[in-house]
Amino acid sequence: MQPTGHLRGDAVRVAGDARQRFHDSRGYGRPLEGNEISLSRVEAAHLLFRGDLAGVSLAPDADPVGFERFFVESAAAADRFAVRYLVYADLRDRGFYLSPAREPWPGGTADVADAVDFVAYERGSTPDTGDVKYPVQVVGERESLPAAGLVGRTLAVVDEESDITYFAATGGAIEGATEYEPPERLDGVLLSDRVVVWDAPEGLYERGFYGQPLTGRAAAVEGAIQLSLVEAASLAADGVLSLSASIGAAGDGHVGERAAGDGHVGEEPTTDGPAAAVVARGRDVEGERFDRRLAVYRRLRAADAVPKTGFKFGADFRTYLEVETVEDLPHSEHLVRVVDADHRFSPRELSLDVRLAGGVRKEMVFALTAMTGGEGGSLENADVKWLSIGRLTP
């Protein structure tokens, strides 16, 4: 005969041989005195669904109810009960022992964030051993999800048809091995949304993969490279790029000469040098996002990775870790999307990005970027945290 549980507060108590039957052998609940255990609502519902509990009494001296009544009552009483139950049952069916991680249900000895709903243990281990495999955060399809703090978590997204998609969130720092140093000086012309270097050395594009050649089948001009504004701003900040006559968005020409001592490597652009001119143009055409994208671009270049536009993939950048020559260019390894440090994902947005990256055999990395002193603040001291998210099959 199966035992009966009794709801007390937000927990279900089960007496008799419950400790041996449920906790010791299958990792349900947590022990109380003697052989009694305390179950979370999700655990009790799962045991009811399996027929391992005969019923649960919702009040003292009340007749026990079955799974259907208990499920409906719990969905009304407990936050996000339905989606958490679906994930719990799915992981149990996959062979994992789990512990609820929300207070007052700490998951074993695991130190997990408050947003984590369950901890799933390594197969073959129990809550007593505490070998956590997945700290699981349950997310409904229509919820929003803060990007900050996701590293180390397993996201279980439940869609409107109760299907579950799992994602692994890890630290996604990008380190490259591209060996190229730009020339000491380049001269360019600032146009409305790009910079043209007319006499660029061959290695700038062929080995450094900066810009795009301005060529055609019957080109009479050789050595001309078009730089994006973010590429040009980075080179100018490093003291490499100076500007001659520049053409504004409205067609007005002016001269931005290279200032003596301006823009040495590691320094902030001065307010009137070539770097400041390019950054100002970038803000004109792109708005506040330009500063964050430039900060991330410079971090990637400093890590010897080569960032190029990710427009075709709906991202800010695609990255190449090791470029020797453009003629022998490898596949890019990452898609990088630059977001605010306090960005909140929608699960649909997240799923779209990760699915697209996986479809083109790349890793999806988000650069959570906060500018020191706000937008327009320090580029070199910008706070960039890397977040890599990929599909997971537990």
Short mmCIF file of C-alpha atoms in Angstrom, two decimals:
data_model
loop_
_atom_site.label_atom_id
_atom_site.label_comp_id
_atom_site.label_asym_id
_atom_site.label_seq_id
_atom_site.Cartn_x
_atom_site.Cartn_y
_atom_site.Cartn_z
CA MET A 1 0.00 0.00 0.00
CA GLN A 2 1.32 3.42 -0.94
CA PRO A 3 1.72 6.09 1.78
CA THR A 4 -0.24 9.33 2.01
CA GLY A 5 1.29 12.80 2.32
CA HIS A 6 0.08 15.76 4.37
CA LEU A 7 0.52 19.35 3.18
CA ARG A 8 1.96 21.57 5.89
CA GLY A 9 2.69 25.10 4.77
CA ASP A 10 4.46 24.74 1.44
CA ALA A 11 5.82 21.23 2.05
CA VAL A 12 4.35 17.74 2.02
CA ARG A 13 5.27 15.46 4.91
CA VAL A 14 5.31 11.72 4.46
CA ALA A 15 5.82 9.29 7.40
CA GLY A 16 6.12 5.50 7.64
CA ASP A 17 9.10 4.16 5.72
CA ALA A 18 9.31 7.30 3.54
CA ARG A 19 13.00 7.92 4.18
CA GLN A 20 14.09 4.51 2.94
CA ARG A 21 11.45 4.36 0.21
CA PHE A 22 11.89 7.82 -1.30
CA HIS A 23 14.96 9.68 0.00
CA ASP A 24 17.63 7.03 0.51
CA SER A 25 16.82 5.02 -2.61
CA ARG A 26 15.74 7.75 -5.06
CA GLY A 27 16.80 11.12 -3.66
CA TYR A 28 13.34 12.64 -3.03
CA GLY A 29 12.83 15.19 -0.28
CA ARG A 30 14.90 15.79 2.81
CA PRO A 31 14.92 13.77 6.02
CA LEU A 32 13.15 14.89 9.18
CA GLU A 33 13.09 13.01 12.49
CA GLY A 34 12.88 9.26 12.32
CA ASN A 35 11.80 7.98 8.91
CA GLU A 36 9.68 11.01 8.01
CA ILE A 37 10.64 13.21 5.07
CA SER A 38 9.57 16.58 3.75
CA LEU A 39 8.81 16.95 0.03
CA SER A 40 8.50 20.11 -2.03
CA ARG A 41 5.24 20.49 -3.94
CA VAL A 42 7.01 19.57 -7.18
CA GLU A 43 8.45 16.39 -5.72
CA ALA A 44 5.12 15.39 -4.19
CA ALA A 45 3.35 15.99 -7.50
CA HIS A 46 5.85 13.78 -9.31
CA LEU A 47 5.36 10.95 -6.82
CA LEU A 48 1.59 11.33 -7.14
CA PHE A 49 1.82 11.19 -10.93
CA ARG A 50 3.90 8.01 -10.73
CA GLY A 51 1.45 6.43 -8.30
CA ASP A 52 4.08 6.22 -5.53
CA LEU A 53 1.92 8.32 -3.23
CA ALA A 54 -1.68 7.33 -2.61
CA GLY A 55 -2.73 10.96 -2.16
CA VAL A 56 -2.02 14.20 -0.33
CA SER A 57 -4.18 15.71 2.37
CA LEU A 58 -4.41 19.47 1.75
CA ALA A 59 -5.57 20.32 5.28
CA PRO A 60 -5.67 18.58 8.68
CA ASP A 61 -8.31 15.83 8.76
CA ALA A 62 -9.12 16.44 5.06
CA ASP A 63 -9.45 13.52 2.65
CA PRO A 64 -6.40 12.96 0.45
CA VAL A 65 -6.57 14.24 -3.13
CA GLY A 66 -4.98 12.80 -6.23
CA PHE A 67 -2.57 14.24 -8.76
CA GLU A 68 -5.07 16.36 -10.69
CA ARG A 69 -6.44 18.26 -7.70
CA PHE A 70 -3.02 18.63 -6.10
CA PHE A 71 -1.51 19.92 -9.36
CA VAL A 72 -4.22 22.58 -9.81
CA GLU A 73 -4.05 23.68 -6.18
CA SER A 74 -0.27 23.91 -6.31
CA ALA A 75 -0.30 25.87 -9.57
CA ALA A 76 -2.50 28.45 -7.86
CA ALA A 77 -0.47 28.56 -4.66
CA ALA A 78 3.18 28.30 -5.81
CA ASP A 79 5.11 30.57 -8.15
CA ARG A 80 5.58 29.08 -11.66
CA PHE A 81 4.71 25.64 -10.36
CA ALA A 82 3.54 24.22 -13.71
CA VAL A 83 6.72 25.00 -15.68
CA ARG A 84 8.96 23.89 -12.81
CA TYR A 85 7.07 20.61 -12.56
CA LEU A 86 7.51 19.96 -16.29
CA VAL A 87 11.28 20.42 -16.07
CA TYR A 88 11.57 18.38 -12.89
CA ALA A 89 9.63 15.48 -14.41
CA ASP A 90 11.63 15.64 -17.64
CA LEU A 91 14.99 15.48 -15.88
CA ARG A 92 13.78 12.68 -13.62
CA ASP A 93 12.74 10.75 -16.72
CA ARG A 94 16.26 11.30 -18.08
CA GLY A 95 17.68 9.52 -15.05
CA PHE A 96 18.78 12.42 -12.85
CA TYR A 97 18.29 12.82 -9.13
CA LEU A 98 17.28 16.40 -8.35
CA SER A 99 16.85 18.67 -5.37
CA PRO A 100 14.79 21.85 -5.31
CA ALA A 101 17.21 24.74 -4.86
CA ARG A 102 14.90 27.54 -3.85
CA GLU A 103 14.50 28.39 -0.20
CA PRO A 104 13.60 26.64 1.96
CA TRP A 105 14.81 23.81 -0.29
CA PRO A 106 18.59 24.18 -0.66
CA GLY A 107 20.02 21.69 -3.12
CA GLY A 108 22.35 19.54 -1.10
CA THR A 109 25.55 21.44 -0.35
CA ALA A 110 25.55 23.25 -3.71
CA ASP A 111 26.20 26.99 -3.65
CA VAL A 112 23.80 28.24 -6.31
CA ALA A 113 22.18 31.53 -7.22
CA ASP A 114 18.72 32.39 -5.94
CA ALA A 115 17.33 32.17 -9.49
CA VAL A 116 18.24 28.47 -9.77
CA ASP A 117 15.21 26.20 -9.35
CA PHE A 118 16.81 22.74 -9.17
CA VAL A 119 20.19 21.11 -9.00
CA ALA A 120 20.58 17.91 -10.99
CA TYR A 121 23.31 15.60 -9.73
CA GLU A 122 25.84 13.62 -11.70
CA ARG A 123 24.32 10.34 -12.79
CA GLY A 124 25.03 7.82 -10.07
CA SER A 125 25.30 10.44 -7.33
CA THR A 126 22.65 11.56 -4.84
CA PRO A 127 21.86 14.69 -2.82
CA ASP A 128 24.06 13.28 -0.05
CA THR A 129 27.17 13.29 -2.26
CA GLY A 130 26.43 16.75 -3.64
CA ASP A 131 28.09 16.23 -7.05
CA VAL A 132 26.05 18.77 -9.00
CA LYS A 133 25.94 18.40 -12.78
CA TYR A 134 23.41 21.06 -13.74
CA PRO A 135 22.17 24.07 -11.72
CA VAL A 136 18.84 24.47 -13.52
CA GLN A 137 16.99 27.75 -13.94
CA VAL A 138 13.48 27.29 -15.33
CA VAL A 139 12.23 29.95 -17.74
CA GLY A 140 8.85 30.27 -19.40
CA GLU A 141 8.75 31.24 -23.07
CA ARG A 142 7.20 34.65 -22.32
CA GLU A 143 9.42 35.60 -19.39
CA SER A 144 12.40 37.93 -19.61
CA LEU A 145 15.80 36.75 -18.49
CA PRO A 146 18.57 39.01 -17.12
CA ALA A 147 21.86 38.39 -18.92
CA ALA A 148 23.98 39.22 -15.90
CA GLY A 149 24.84 36.28 -13.66
CA LEU A 150 23.88 33.50 -16.09
CA VAL A 151 27.39 32.01 -16.32
CA GLY A 152 27.43 28.50 -14.89
CA ARG A 153 23.70 27.88 -15.14
CA THR A 154 21.62 25.48 -17.21
CA LEU A 155 18.57 27.19 -18.65
CA ALA A 156 15.43 25.11 -19.17
CA VAL A 157 13.05 27.06 -21.39
CA VAL A 158 9.46 25.79 -21.45
CA ASP A 159 7.48 26.90 -24.51
CA GLU A 160 3.74 27.32 -24.86
CA GLU A 161 3.31 23.68 -25.92
CA SER A 162 5.25 22.45 -22.86
CA ASP A 163 8.31 21.41 -24.87
CA ILE A 164 11.60 22.04 -23.08
CA THR A 165 14.80 23.39 -24.62
CA TYR A 166 17.99 23.33 -22.57
CA PHE A 167 20.84 25.82 -22.88
CA ALA A 168 24.25 25.89 -21.19
CA ALA A 169 25.53 29.32 -20.14
CA THR A 170 29.29 29.53 -19.67
CA GLY A 171 32.03 32.13 -19.61
CA GLY A 172 32.89 32.81 -23.23
CA ALA A 173 36.18 34.74 -23.22
CA ILE A 174 37.72 34.73 -26.70
CA GLU A 175 41.48 34.28 -27.11
CA GLY A 176 43.09 34.32 -30.53
CA ALA A 177 46.53 33.64 -32.00
CA THR A 178 46.74 36.10 -34.90
CA GLU A 179 50.23 37.56 -35.22
CA TYR A 180 49.98 40.92 -36.96
CA GLU A 181 51.06 44.41 -35.99
CA PRO A 182 49.57 47.32 -38.00
CA PRO A 183 51.98 49.79 -39.61
CA GLU A 184 53.13 52.81 -37.65
CA ARG A 185 51.11 55.20 -39.76
CA LEU A 186 48.13 55.18 -42.08
CA ASP A 187 46.47 58.18 -43.72
CA GLY A 188 42.77 58.03 -44.45
CA VAL A 189 39.76 60.06 -45.48
CA LEU A 190 36.70 60.03 -43.24
CA LEU A 191 33.52 59.64 -45.27
CA SER A 192 29.97 59.62 -43.97
CA ASP A 193 30.07 56.04 -42.65
CA ARG A 194 33.57 54.65 -43.35
CA VAL A 195 37.21 55.59 -43.81
CA VAL A 196 39.19 55.06 -47.02
CA VAL A 197 42.95 54.51 -46.89
CA TRP A 198 44.23 55.07 -50.42
CA ASP A 199 47.73 53.67 -50.12
CA ALA A 200 47.36 50.93 -47.52
CA PRO A 201 50.21 48.42 -47.24
CA GLU A 202 49.31 44.98 -48.53
CA GLY A 203 49.52 43.32 -45.11
CA LEU A 204 46.80 45.53 -43.62
CA TYR A 205 44.15 43.48 -45.37
CA GLU A 206 45.99 40.31 -46.37
CA ARG A 207 47.45 39.55 -42.93
CA GLY A 208 45.63 41.79 -40.47
CA PHE A 209 42.25 41.39 -42.18
CA TYR A 210 41.45 45.06 -41.68
CA GLY A 211 38.85 46.57 -43.98
CA GLN A 212 37.89 45.58 -47.50
CA PRO A 213 39.79 46.36 -50.71
CA LEU A 214 38.24 48.96 -53.01
CA THR A 215 38.69 46.98 -56.21
CA GLY A 216 36.94 45.90 -59.36
CA ARG A 217 37.68 43.88 -62.48
CA ALA A 218 39.19 46.84 -64.33
CA ALA A 219 40.50 48.78 -61.34
CA ALA A 220 43.14 51.41 -62.06
CA VAL A 221 43.54 52.14 -58.34
CA GLU A 222 45.48 49.71 -56.19
CA GLY A 223 46.06 49.61 -52.45
CA ALA A 224 42.81 51.34 -51.47
CA ILE A 225 41.15 49.86 -48.37
CA GLN A 226 37.75 50.76 -46.94
CA LEU A 227 37.69 50.58 -43.15
CA SER A 228 34.52 50.39 -41.11
CA LEU A 229 34.13 53.14 -38.54
CA VAL A 230 34.82 50.75 -35.68
CA GLU A 231 38.04 49.52 -37.36
CA ALA A 232 39.12 53.08 -38.09
CA ALA A 233 38.34 54.29 -34.57
CA SER A 234 40.41 51.48 -33.08
CA LEU A 235 43.39 52.15 -35.34
CA ALA A 236 43.16 55.88 -34.62
CA ALA A 237 43.01 55.25 -30.87
CA ASP A 238 46.24 53.26 -31.22
CA GLY A 239 47.93 56.21 -32.90
CA VAL A 240 48.09 54.45 -36.28
CA LEU A 241 45.48 56.29 -38.35
CA SER A 242 45.49 59.97 -39.18
CA LEU A 243 42.89 61.81 -41.24
CA SER A 244 43.17 64.20 -44.12
CA ALA A 245 40.13 65.92 -45.65
CA SER A 246 36.96 64.31 -44.36
CA ILE A 247 33.48 64.37 -45.80
CA GLY A 248 30.62 64.79 -43.35
CA ALA A 249 27.19 63.27 -43.62
CA ALA A 250 25.88 66.44 -45.22
CA GLY A 251 28.84 66.67 -47.63
CA ASP A 252 30.76 69.41 -45.77
CA GLY A 253 34.49 68.95 -45.97
CA HIS A 254 36.97 69.69 -43.22
CA VAL A 255 40.49 68.73 -42.31
CA GLY A 256 41.31 66.65 -39.26
CA GLU A 257 45.09 66.61 -39.06
CA ARG A 258 47.01 64.16 -36.90
CA ALA A 259 47.72 65.89 -33.57
CA ALA A 260 51.22 65.62 -32.15
CA GLY A 261 51.35 62.98 -29.42
CA ASP A 262 47.70 62.08 -29.93
CA GLY A 263 46.30 58.58 -29.63
CA HIS A 264 49.24 56.46 -28.46
CA VAL A 265 48.49 52.81 -27.74
CA GLY A 266 46.50 52.36 -24.53
CA GLU A 267 45.55 56.05 -24.26
CA GLU A 268 42.10 57.54 -24.53
CA PRO A 269 41.36 59.55 -27.70
CA THR A 270 41.77 63.29 -27.22
CA THR A 271 38.76 65.49 -27.85
CA ASP A 272 40.08 66.89 -31.13
CA GLY A 273 42.21 64.12 -32.66
CA PRO A 274 41.44 61.61 -35.43
CA ALA A 275 40.11 58.99 -33.01
CA ALA A 276 37.62 61.48 -31.57
CA ALA A 277 36.53 62.46 -35.08
CA VAL A 278 35.83 58.87 -36.09
CA VAL A 279 34.07 58.09 -32.80
CA ALA A 280 31.90 61.19 -33.21
CA ARG A 281 30.94 60.05 -36.70
CA GLY A 282 30.20 56.57 -35.37
CA ARG A 283 27.85 58.01 -32.77
CA ASP A 284 26.18 60.09 -35.49
CA VAL A 285 25.39 57.08 -37.65
CA GLU A 286 24.85 54.41 -34.98
CA GLY A 287 24.01 56.15 -31.74
CA GLU A 288 25.07 55.05 -28.28
CA ARG A 289 25.79 51.46 -29.32
CA PHE A 290 28.91 52.55 -31.18
CA ASP A 291 30.90 53.03 -27.97
CA ARG A 292 30.04 49.56 -26.70
CA ARG A 293 30.83 47.92 -30.04
CA LEU A 294 34.15 49.76 -30.23
CA ALA A 295 35.08 48.69 -26.70
CA VAL A 296 34.36 45.04 -27.56
CA TYR A 297 36.18 45.30 -30.88
CA ARG A 298 39.30 46.57 -29.10
CA ARG A 299 39.11 43.80 -26.51
CA LEU A 300 38.98 41.19 -29.26
CA ARG A 301 41.91 42.72 -31.15
CA ALA A 302 43.88 42.93 -27.89
CA ALA A 303 43.23 39.19 -27.44
CA ASP A 304 44.77 38.53 -30.91
CA ALA A 305 41.39 37.63 -32.40
CA VAL A 306 40.15 39.25 -35.62
CA PRO A 307 36.62 40.63 -35.43
CA LYS A 308 34.72 41.30 -38.65
CA THR A 309 31.14 42.35 -39.17
CA GLY A 310 28.54 39.75 -38.24
CA PHE A 311 25.77 41.48 -40.19
CA LYS A 312 25.00 38.47 -42.39
CA PHE A 313 24.35 36.43 -39.25
CA GLY A 314 22.41 39.08 -37.34
CA ALA A 315 25.31 39.68 -34.95
CA ASP A 316 27.75 42.51 -34.30
CA PHE A 317 30.89 40.53 -35.10
CA ARG A 318 32.15 37.21 -36.34
CA THR A 319 35.60 36.30 -35.09
CA TYR A 320 38.64 34.54 -36.50
CA LEU A 321 41.07 33.23 -33.92
CA GLU A 322 44.12 32.71 -36.10
CA VAL A 323 44.59 34.51 -39.41
CA GLU A 324 47.79 34.01 -41.36
CA THR A 325 46.59 35.29 -44.72
CA VAL A 326 43.18 36.16 -46.11
CA GLU A 327 43.85 33.80 -49.00
CA ASP A 328 43.98 30.93 -46.52
CA LEU A 329 41.24 32.22 -44.25
CA PRO A 330 39.75 29.70 -41.77
CA HIS A 331 36.09 29.58 -40.84
CA SER A 332 35.10 32.08 -38.19
CA GLU A 333 34.55 30.47 -34.81
CA HIS A 334 32.19 32.82 -32.96
CA LEU A 335 29.28 35.15 -33.42
CA VAL A 336 29.42 38.05 -30.98
CA ARG A 337 26.48 40.23 -30.05
CA VAL A 338 27.16 43.31 -27.96
CA VAL A 339 24.52 44.08 -25.32
CA ASP A 340 24.16 46.35 -22.31
CA ALA A 341 25.39 44.99 -19.01
CA ASP A 342 21.80 45.09 -17.73
CA HIS A 343 20.31 43.53 -20.87
CA ARG A 344 17.35 41.18 -20.47
CA PHE A 345 16.85 38.40 -23.01
CA SER A 346 13.54 37.15 -24.23
CA PRO A 347 13.77 33.35 -24.55
CA ARG A 348 12.70 33.60 -28.19
CA GLU A 349 15.54 36.05 -28.91
CA LEU A 350 18.00 33.76 -27.17
CA SER A 351 16.78 30.68 -29.00
CA LEU A 352 17.00 32.43 -32.37
CA ASP A 353 20.59 33.58 -31.80
CA VAL A 354 21.79 30.22 -30.54
CA ARG A 355 20.00 28.26 -33.26
CA LEU A 356 21.44 30.47 -36.00
CA ALA A 357 24.97 30.22 -34.58
CA GLY A 358 24.69 26.45 -34.32
CA GLY A 359 23.36 26.23 -37.87
CA VAL A 360 26.50 27.91 -39.22
CA ARG A 361 28.80 25.97 -36.87
CA LYS A 362 29.75 28.87 -34.64
CA GLU A 363 29.63 29.57 -30.92
CA MET A 364 27.21 32.27 -29.77
CA VAL A 365 28.88 34.76 -27.44
CA PHE A 366 27.30 37.81 -25.87
CA ALA A 367 29.50 40.71 -24.75
CA LEU A 368 27.85 42.32 -21.72
CA THR A 369 29.34 45.78 -21.86
CA ALA A 370 29.17 48.71 -19.45
CA MET A 371 30.99 51.91 -20.31
CA THR A 372 32.90 53.53 -17.46
CA GLY A 373 31.12 56.79 -16.75
CA GLY A 374 28.21 55.82 -19.03
CA GLU A 375 28.00 56.13 -22.81
CA GLY A 376 30.92 58.12 -24.13
CA GLY A 377 33.06 56.97 -21.21
CA SER A 378 36.40 55.23 -21.14
CA LEU A 379 36.98 52.68 -23.89
CA GLU A 380 40.01 51.04 -22.33
CA ASN A 381 38.32 50.67 -18.94
CA ALA A 382 34.97 49.47 -20.23
CA ASP A 383 33.65 46.50 -18.27
CA VAL A 384 33.14 43.61 -20.71
CA LYS A 385 31.88 40.25 -19.49
CA TRP A 386 31.63 37.33 -21.90
CA LEU A 387 28.65 34.98 -21.95
CA SER A 388 28.58 31.94 -24.21
CA ILE A 389 25.25 30.15 -24.66
CA GLY A 390 24.72 26.89 -26.52
CA ARG A 391 22.15 24.13 -26.87
CA LEU A 392 22.41 21.31 -24.36
CA THR A 393 21.07 17.76 -24.21
CA PRO A 394 21.19 16.61 -20.57
#
